Amino acid sequence: MPFLLTDEQEQFGRSLDALLTAADTPAVLRAWAAGDHGPGRALWGRLADAGVFALAVPEAYGGVGPLPVEAAVACVELGRHAVPGPVAETLAAGVLLAGAGGPVAEEWLPAIASGAAVVSLTLEGYGPYAPDADAADAVFTVTGDELRLAPGPGEPSASADPARRLFRPEPGGAPVAKGPALRAAARAAGDTAAFATAALALGCGEELLRATVAYVKQRTQFGVPIGSFQAVKHRLADTLLGLEFARPLLYGAAVELASEVSRPGAGSTEGSSGAGTGSAEGSPGSGAAVAAAKVTAGEAGYAAARTALQLHGAVGYTEELDLAWWLRRARPLRDAWGTPSVCRARVLAG
């Protein structure tokens, strides 16, 4: 049976596209990369008003979720417009804190849903870095069965994307939740972060392809647009195929995640799994589906960046061209929350 978005889901995507088109996200990106988070936080608030961050927060805490399909629609649009900030991490934190429960959930989940809080996090098995921790209101870290609130963002680390800075959170901080259930919550949060990152990568690739198609219609060589050359057509067609093959895997993973949420006993240790950890821990199902979506969308987005750079030529390297911000984003999104090799291993194990 073919998977199709409902009219409401398609309208949600169109409304976000209109909102972000009017927001001039390249200017927001430049300000964010320079350390001015004001425009980005203002845009974050408008996205929250549209319901984006409530999609991962349960109704009991002021959200409307979890709604993975709608979250995929939203993240594709946010990736298409290269919205700065820890989008995937904030959505994952919604899942993590809902699974942890208790006072930490009651304090932070309503703020996440409303957009009042921007959150970053690190999970055991995914590396020590928290994206955009300097702009976050909270940075959560999970080690074993303990959840801690980091006392500070820590020192920055080099990043290929200047608008997605990486930080190693300061150690310490008192535990805000712990127990065996936290391990299952962390695995579910890892799935959510990988899934959202896959959607962001797909949207990034779509915008790179759109911009490249427009450019090759204008750039001329030997008196004709380079888009009329057979080699250029083939390169663009291959890029489009890669993105279109990733799309059903992304929405298939969304359906699998949604079915797992509604399955009796969801949230228990059994049946939970995390993408990109490099282990076969947990059952197959949503974890393997997310890993398949992540590797396919990540590779397709990165291939779109390579195509865009080749067909734009030297102008693609210039920071003055807005395209450069999408080019720099494609590879970090491919590798974040599960590298291609780790995701492939997860798919094979599942």
Coordinates of C-alpha atoms in Angstrom, one line a residue:
M1 CA 0.0 0.0 0.0
P2 CA 1.5 3.4 -0.9
F3 CA 2.1 5.8 1.9
L4 CA 0.5 9.2 1.4
L5 CA 0.4 12.2 3.7
T6 CA -3.1 13.4 4.7
D7 CA -4.3 16.8 3.5
E8 CA -3.8 18.2 7.0
Q9 CA -0.2 16.9 7.1
E10 CA 0.6 18.4 3.7
Q11 CA -1.0 21.7 4.8
F12 CA 1.2 21.7 7.9
G13 CA 4.3 21.4 5.7
R14 CA 3.1 24.2 3.4
S15 CA 2.4 26.5 6.4
L16 CA 5.9 25.9 7.8
D17 CA 7.4 26.5 4.3
A18 CA 5.6 29.9 4.1
L19 CA 6.6 30.8 7.7
L20 CA 10.3 30.0 7.0
T21 CA 10.4 31.6 3.6
A22 CA 9.2 34.9 5.2
A23 CA 11.8 34.5 8.0
D24 CA 14.9 35.0 5.8
T25 CA 16.7 32.0 7.3
P26 CA 20.1 32.8 5.7
A27 CA 20.3 36.0 7.7
V28 CA 19.3 34.1 10.8
L29 CA 22.0 31.5 10.1
R30 CA 24.7 34.1 9.7
A31 CA 23.7 35.7 13.0
W32 CA 23.6 32.4 14.8
A33 CA 27.1 31.4 13.5
A34 CA 28.4 34.8 14.7
G35 CA 27.0 34.1 18.2
D36 CA 23.9 36.3 18.0
H37 CA 21.1 33.9 19.0
G38 CA 18.4 36.5 19.2
P39 CA 17.0 36.1 15.6
G40 CA 17.2 32.3 15.9
R41 CA 15.4 32.3 19.3
A42 CA 12.7 34.5 17.8
L43 CA 12.2 32.1 14.9
W44 CA 12.2 29.2 17.4
G45 CA 9.3 30.8 19.2
R46 CA 7.3 31.1 15.9
L47 CA 8.0 27.5 15.1
A48 CA 6.8 26.5 18.6
D49 CA 3.6 28.5 18.0
A50 CA 3.1 26.4 14.9
G51 CA 3.3 23.3 17.1
V52 CA 6.6 21.9 15.9
F53 CA 8.2 21.2 19.3
A54 CA 4.9 20.0 20.9
L55 CA 5.0 17.0 18.4
A56 CA 7.4 15.1 20.6
V57 CA 5.9 16.0 24.0
P58 CA 2.9 14.0 25.4
E59 CA -0.4 15.7 26.0
A60 CA 0.0 15.3 29.7
Y61 CA 2.9 17.8 29.6
G62 CA 1.3 20.3 27.3
G63 CA 2.2 18.7 23.9
V64 CA 0.3 16.9 21.2
G65 CA 2.6 14.0 20.7
P66 CA 4.3 11.8 20.1
L67 CA 3.4 12.3 16.4
P68 CA 6.4 11.0 14.3
V69 CA 4.8 11.5 10.9
E70 CA 4.1 15.2 11.6
A71 CA 7.5 15.5 13.1
A72 CA 9.0 14.2 9.9
V73 CA 7.0 16.7 7.8
A74 CA 8.2 19.5 10.1
C75 CA 11.9 18.5 10.1
V76 CA 12.0 18.2 6.3
E77 CA 10.9 21.8 6.1
L78 CA 13.3 22.9 8.8
G79 CA 16.1 21.1 6.9
R80 CA 15.0 22.7 3.6
H81 CA 15.3 26.1 5.2
A82 CA 18.4 25.3 7.3
V83 CA 16.9 26.4 10.5
P84 CA 19.7 26.8 13.1
G85 CA 19.6 25.4 16.6
P86 CA 19.4 21.9 18.2
V87 CA 16.2 20.9 16.6
A88 CA 16.7 17.1 16.6
E89 CA 18.2 17.3 20.1
T90 CA 15.2 19.2 21.5
L91 CA 12.7 16.8 20.0
A92 CA 14.8 13.9 21.4
A93 CA 14.8 15.5 24.8
G94 CA 11.0 15.6 24.8
V95 CA 11.0 11.8 24.4
L96 CA 13.8 11.3 26.9
L97 CA 12.2 13.4 29.6
A98 CA 8.8 11.9 29.0
G99 CA 10.3 8.5 29.6
A100 CA 12.1 9.7 32.7
G101 CA 9.0 11.2 34.2
G102 CA 9.0 12.9 37.6
P103 CA 9.9 16.5 38.5
V104 CA 12.4 16.9 35.6
A105 CA 9.6 16.1 33.1
E106 CA 7.1 18.4 34.8
E107 CA 9.6 21.3 34.8
W108 CA 11.0 21.0 31.3
L109 CA 8.5 19.4 29.0
P110 CA 5.9 22.2 29.0
A111 CA 8.8 24.7 28.3
I112 CA 10.0 22.5 25.3
A113 CA 6.5 22.3 23.9
S114 CA 5.9 26.0 24.2
G115 CA 9.3 27.0 22.7
A116 CA 10.4 28.6 25.9
A117 CA 13.2 26.2 26.3
V118 CA 15.9 25.2 23.8
V119 CA 17.5 21.9 24.8
S120 CA 20.6 20.0 23.8
L121 CA 21.8 16.6 25.0
T122 CA 24.3 13.8 24.8
L123 CA 23.5 10.1 25.0
E124 CA 25.9 7.4 25.8
G125 CA 27.1 5.7 22.6
Y126 CA 26.6 8.7 20.3
G127 CA 29.7 10.7 21.2
P128 CA 30.4 13.4 23.8
Y129 CA 29.3 16.5 21.9
A130 CA 26.1 18.5 22.4
P131 CA 25.3 20.7 19.4
D132 CA 24.6 24.4 20.1
A133 CA 25.0 23.9 23.8
D134 CA 25.9 27.6 24.2
A135 CA 22.4 28.6 23.0
A136 CA 20.5 26.0 25.0
D137 CA 18.6 26.6 28.2
A138 CA 19.5 23.1 29.4
V139 CA 22.0 20.4 28.3
F140 CA 21.1 16.9 29.5
T141 CA 23.6 14.1 29.6
V142 CA 22.8 10.4 30.0
T143 CA 25.4 7.9 31.3
G144 CA 24.2 4.4 32.2
D145 CA 20.9 4.8 34.0
E146 CA 21.5 8.4 35.2
L147 CA 20.2 11.6 33.7
R148 CA 22.1 14.8 34.6
L149 CA 21.7 18.4 33.9
A150 CA 25.1 19.7 32.8
P151 CA 26.4 22.7 34.8
G152 CA 27.5 24.5 31.7
P153 CA 28.0 24.1 27.9
G154 CA 31.7 23.4 28.2
E155 CA 34.4 24.1 25.6
P156 CA 33.6 24.3 21.9
S157 CA 35.0 21.9 19.4
A158 CA 35.7 22.3 15.7
S159 CA 32.6 21.9 13.4
A160 CA 32.3 21.8 9.7
D161 CA 29.1 23.8 10.0
P162 CA 29.7 27.2 11.7
A163 CA 26.0 27.5 12.5
R164 CA 26.0 24.1 14.3
R165 CA 28.7 24.4 16.9
L166 CA 29.7 21.4 19.0
F167 CA 30.4 21.5 22.8
R168 CA 31.6 19.0 25.3
P169 CA 29.3 19.6 28.3
E170 CA 30.9 20.4 31.6
P171 CA 31.1 17.3 33.8
G172 CA 29.2 16.9 37.0
G173 CA 25.8 18.1 37.8
A174 CA 23.4 16.3 40.2
P175 CA 21.3 13.5 38.8
V176 CA 17.8 14.6 38.0
A177 CA 16.5 11.1 37.2
K178 CA 17.8 7.6 37.3
G179 CA 16.8 4.0 37.2
P180 CA 16.4 1.1 34.7
A181 CA 13.6 2.8 32.8
L182 CA 15.9 5.6 31.9
R183 CA 17.9 3.3 29.6
A184 CA 14.8 2.5 27.6
A185 CA 14.0 6.3 27.5
A186 CA 17.5 7.0 26.3
R187 CA 17.3 4.4 23.5
A188 CA 13.9 5.9 22.4
A189 CA 15.5 9.4 22.5
G190 CA 18.4 8.1 20.3
D191 CA 15.9 6.8 17.8
T192 CA 14.1 10.2 17.8
A193 CA 17.3 12.2 17.3
A194 CA 18.5 10.0 14.4
F195 CA 15.0 10.1 12.8
A196 CA 14.8 13.9 13.1
T197 CA 18.3 14.3 11.7
A198 CA 17.4 12.1 8.7
A199 CA 14.5 14.4 8.0
L200 CA 16.7 17.4 8.3
A201 CA 19.2 15.9 5.9
L202 CA 16.5 15.1 3.4
G203 CA 15.2 18.7 3.5
C204 CA 18.7 20.0 3.1
G205 CA 19.3 17.8 0.1
E206 CA 16.0 18.9 -1.5
E207 CA 17.0 22.6 -1.2
L208 CA 20.5 21.9 -2.6
L209 CA 18.9 20.2 -5.6
R210 CA 16.4 22.9 -6.1
A211 CA 19.0 25.6 -6.1
T212 CA 21.3 23.7 -8.4
V213 CA 18.5 23.1 -11.0
A214 CA 17.8 26.8 -11.0
Y215 CA 21.5 27.6 -11.4
V216 CA 22.1 25.3 -14.3
K217 CA 19.2 26.9 -16.2
Q218 CA 21.0 30.2 -15.9
R219 CA 24.7 29.4 -16.3
T220 CA 25.7 29.2 -19.9
Q221 CA 28.6 27.6 -21.7
F222 CA 29.2 27.5 -25.4
G223 CA 26.2 29.8 -25.7
V224 CA 23.7 27.4 -24.1
P225 CA 22.6 26.7 -20.5
I226 CA 24.7 24.0 -18.9
G227 CA 21.5 22.3 -17.8
S228 CA 21.0 21.2 -21.4
F229 CA 24.1 19.0 -21.3
Q230 CA 23.5 15.3 -21.0
A231 CA 26.1 14.7 -18.3
V232 CA 24.5 17.5 -16.1
K233 CA 21.1 16.0 -16.6
H234 CA 22.3 12.6 -15.5
R235 CA 24.0 14.0 -12.4
L236 CA 20.8 15.8 -11.4
A237 CA 18.7 12.8 -12.1
D238 CA 20.9 10.6 -9.9
T239 CA 20.6 13.2 -7.1
L240 CA 16.8 13.3 -7.4
L241 CA 16.6 9.5 -7.3
G242 CA 18.7 9.4 -4.2
L243 CA 16.4 11.8 -2.4
E244 CA 13.2 10.2 -3.6
F245 CA 14.4 6.7 -2.5
A246 CA 15.1 8.2 1.0
R247 CA 11.6 9.7 1.4
P248 CA 9.6 6.5 1.7
L249 CA 12.2 5.1 4.1
L250 CA 11.8 8.2 6.3
Y251 CA 8.0 8.0 6.4
G252 CA 8.1 4.3 6.8
A253 CA 10.3 4.8 9.9
A254 CA 7.7 7.4 11.1
V255 CA 4.9 4.9 10.8
E256 CA 7.0 2.2 12.6
L257 CA 7.7 4.7 15.4
A258 CA 4.1 5.6 15.6
S259 CA 3.0 2.0 15.8
E260 CA 5.6 1.3 18.5
V261 CA 4.2 4.2 20.6
S262 CA 0.7 2.8 20.4
R263 CA 1.7 -0.8 21.0
P264 CA 0.8 -2.2 24.4
G265 CA 3.7 -2.1 26.8
A266 CA 5.4 0.7 24.8
G267 CA 8.0 2.5 27.0
S268 CA 9.2 -0.6 28.7
T269 CA 12.7 -1.9 28.4
E270 CA 11.6 -4.7 26.1
G271 CA 11.0 -3.7 22.5
S272 CA 13.0 -0.5 22.7
S273 CA 16.1 0.1 20.6
G274 CA 18.4 3.0 19.6
A275 CA 19.7 3.8 16.2
G276 CA 23.4 4.4 15.7
T277 CA 24.7 2.9 18.9
G278 CA 26.7 0.3 17.0
S279 CA 25.1 -2.5 18.9
A280 CA 22.1 -4.8 18.3
E281 CA 20.7 -4.0 21.7
G282 CA 16.9 -4.1 21.8
S283 CA 14.6 -5.6 19.3
P284 CA 14.6 -4.8 15.6
G285 CA 11.6 -2.8 14.3
S286 CA 11.7 1.0 14.7
G287 CA 15.4 1.1 15.4
A288 CA 16.4 -0.7 12.2
A289 CA 13.8 1.3 10.2
V290 CA 15.2 4.6 11.6
A291 CA 18.8 3.5 10.8
A292 CA 17.8 2.7 7.2
A293 CA 16.2 6.1 6.9
K294 CA 19.1 7.8 8.5
V295 CA 21.8 6.3 6.3
T296 CA 19.8 6.7 3.1
A297 CA 18.7 10.3 3.7
G298 CA 22.1 11.3 5.0
E299 CA 23.9 9.9 2.0
A300 CA 21.4 11.4 -0.4
G301 CA 21.7 14.8 1.2
Y302 CA 25.5 14.6 1.1
A303 CA 25.4 13.5 -2.6
A304 CA 23.2 16.5 -3.3
A305 CA 25.8 18.8 -1.7
R306 CA 28.6 17.3 -3.9
T307 CA 26.4 17.7 -7.0
A308 CA 25.6 21.3 -6.1
L309 CA 29.2 22.2 -5.5
Q310 CA 30.4 20.6 -8.7
L311 CA 27.7 22.2 -10.9
H312 CA 28.0 25.6 -9.3
G313 CA 31.8 25.6 -9.7
A314 CA 34.0 28.0 -7.8
V315 CA 31.1 30.3 -6.8
G316 CA 29.9 27.4 -4.6
Y317 CA 32.8 28.0 -2.2
T318 CA 32.0 31.7 -1.5
E319 CA 30.5 32.5 1.8
E320 CA 28.5 35.3 0.2
L321 CA 26.4 32.7 -1.6
D322 CA 23.6 31.4 0.6
L323 CA 24.1 28.0 -0.8
A324 CA 27.3 27.7 1.2
W325 CA 25.4 27.3 4.4
W326 CA 23.5 24.3 3.1
L327 CA 26.7 22.8 1.6
R328 CA 28.4 23.0 5.0
R329 CA 25.4 21.4 6.7
A330 CA 25.0 18.3 4.6
R331 CA 27.9 16.2 5.8
P332 CA 27.5 17.0 9.6
L333 CA 23.9 15.9 9.3
R334 CA 24.9 12.7 7.5
D335 CA 27.3 11.8 10.4
A336 CA 25.3 13.1 13.4
W337 CA 23.4 10.6 15.5
G338 CA 24.7 7.5 13.7
T339 CA 27.3 7.5 11.0
P340 CA 26.6 5.7 7.7
S341 CA 28.7 2.7 8.7
V342 CA 27.0 2.3 12.1
C343 CA 23.6 2.7 10.6
R344 CA 24.3 0.1 8.0
A345 CA 25.5 -2.3 10.7
R346 CA 22.3 -1.7 12.6
V347 CA 20.1 -2.4 9.5
L348 CA 22.0 -5.7 8.9
A349 CA 21.6 -6.7 12.5
G350 CA 17.9 -5.9 12.4

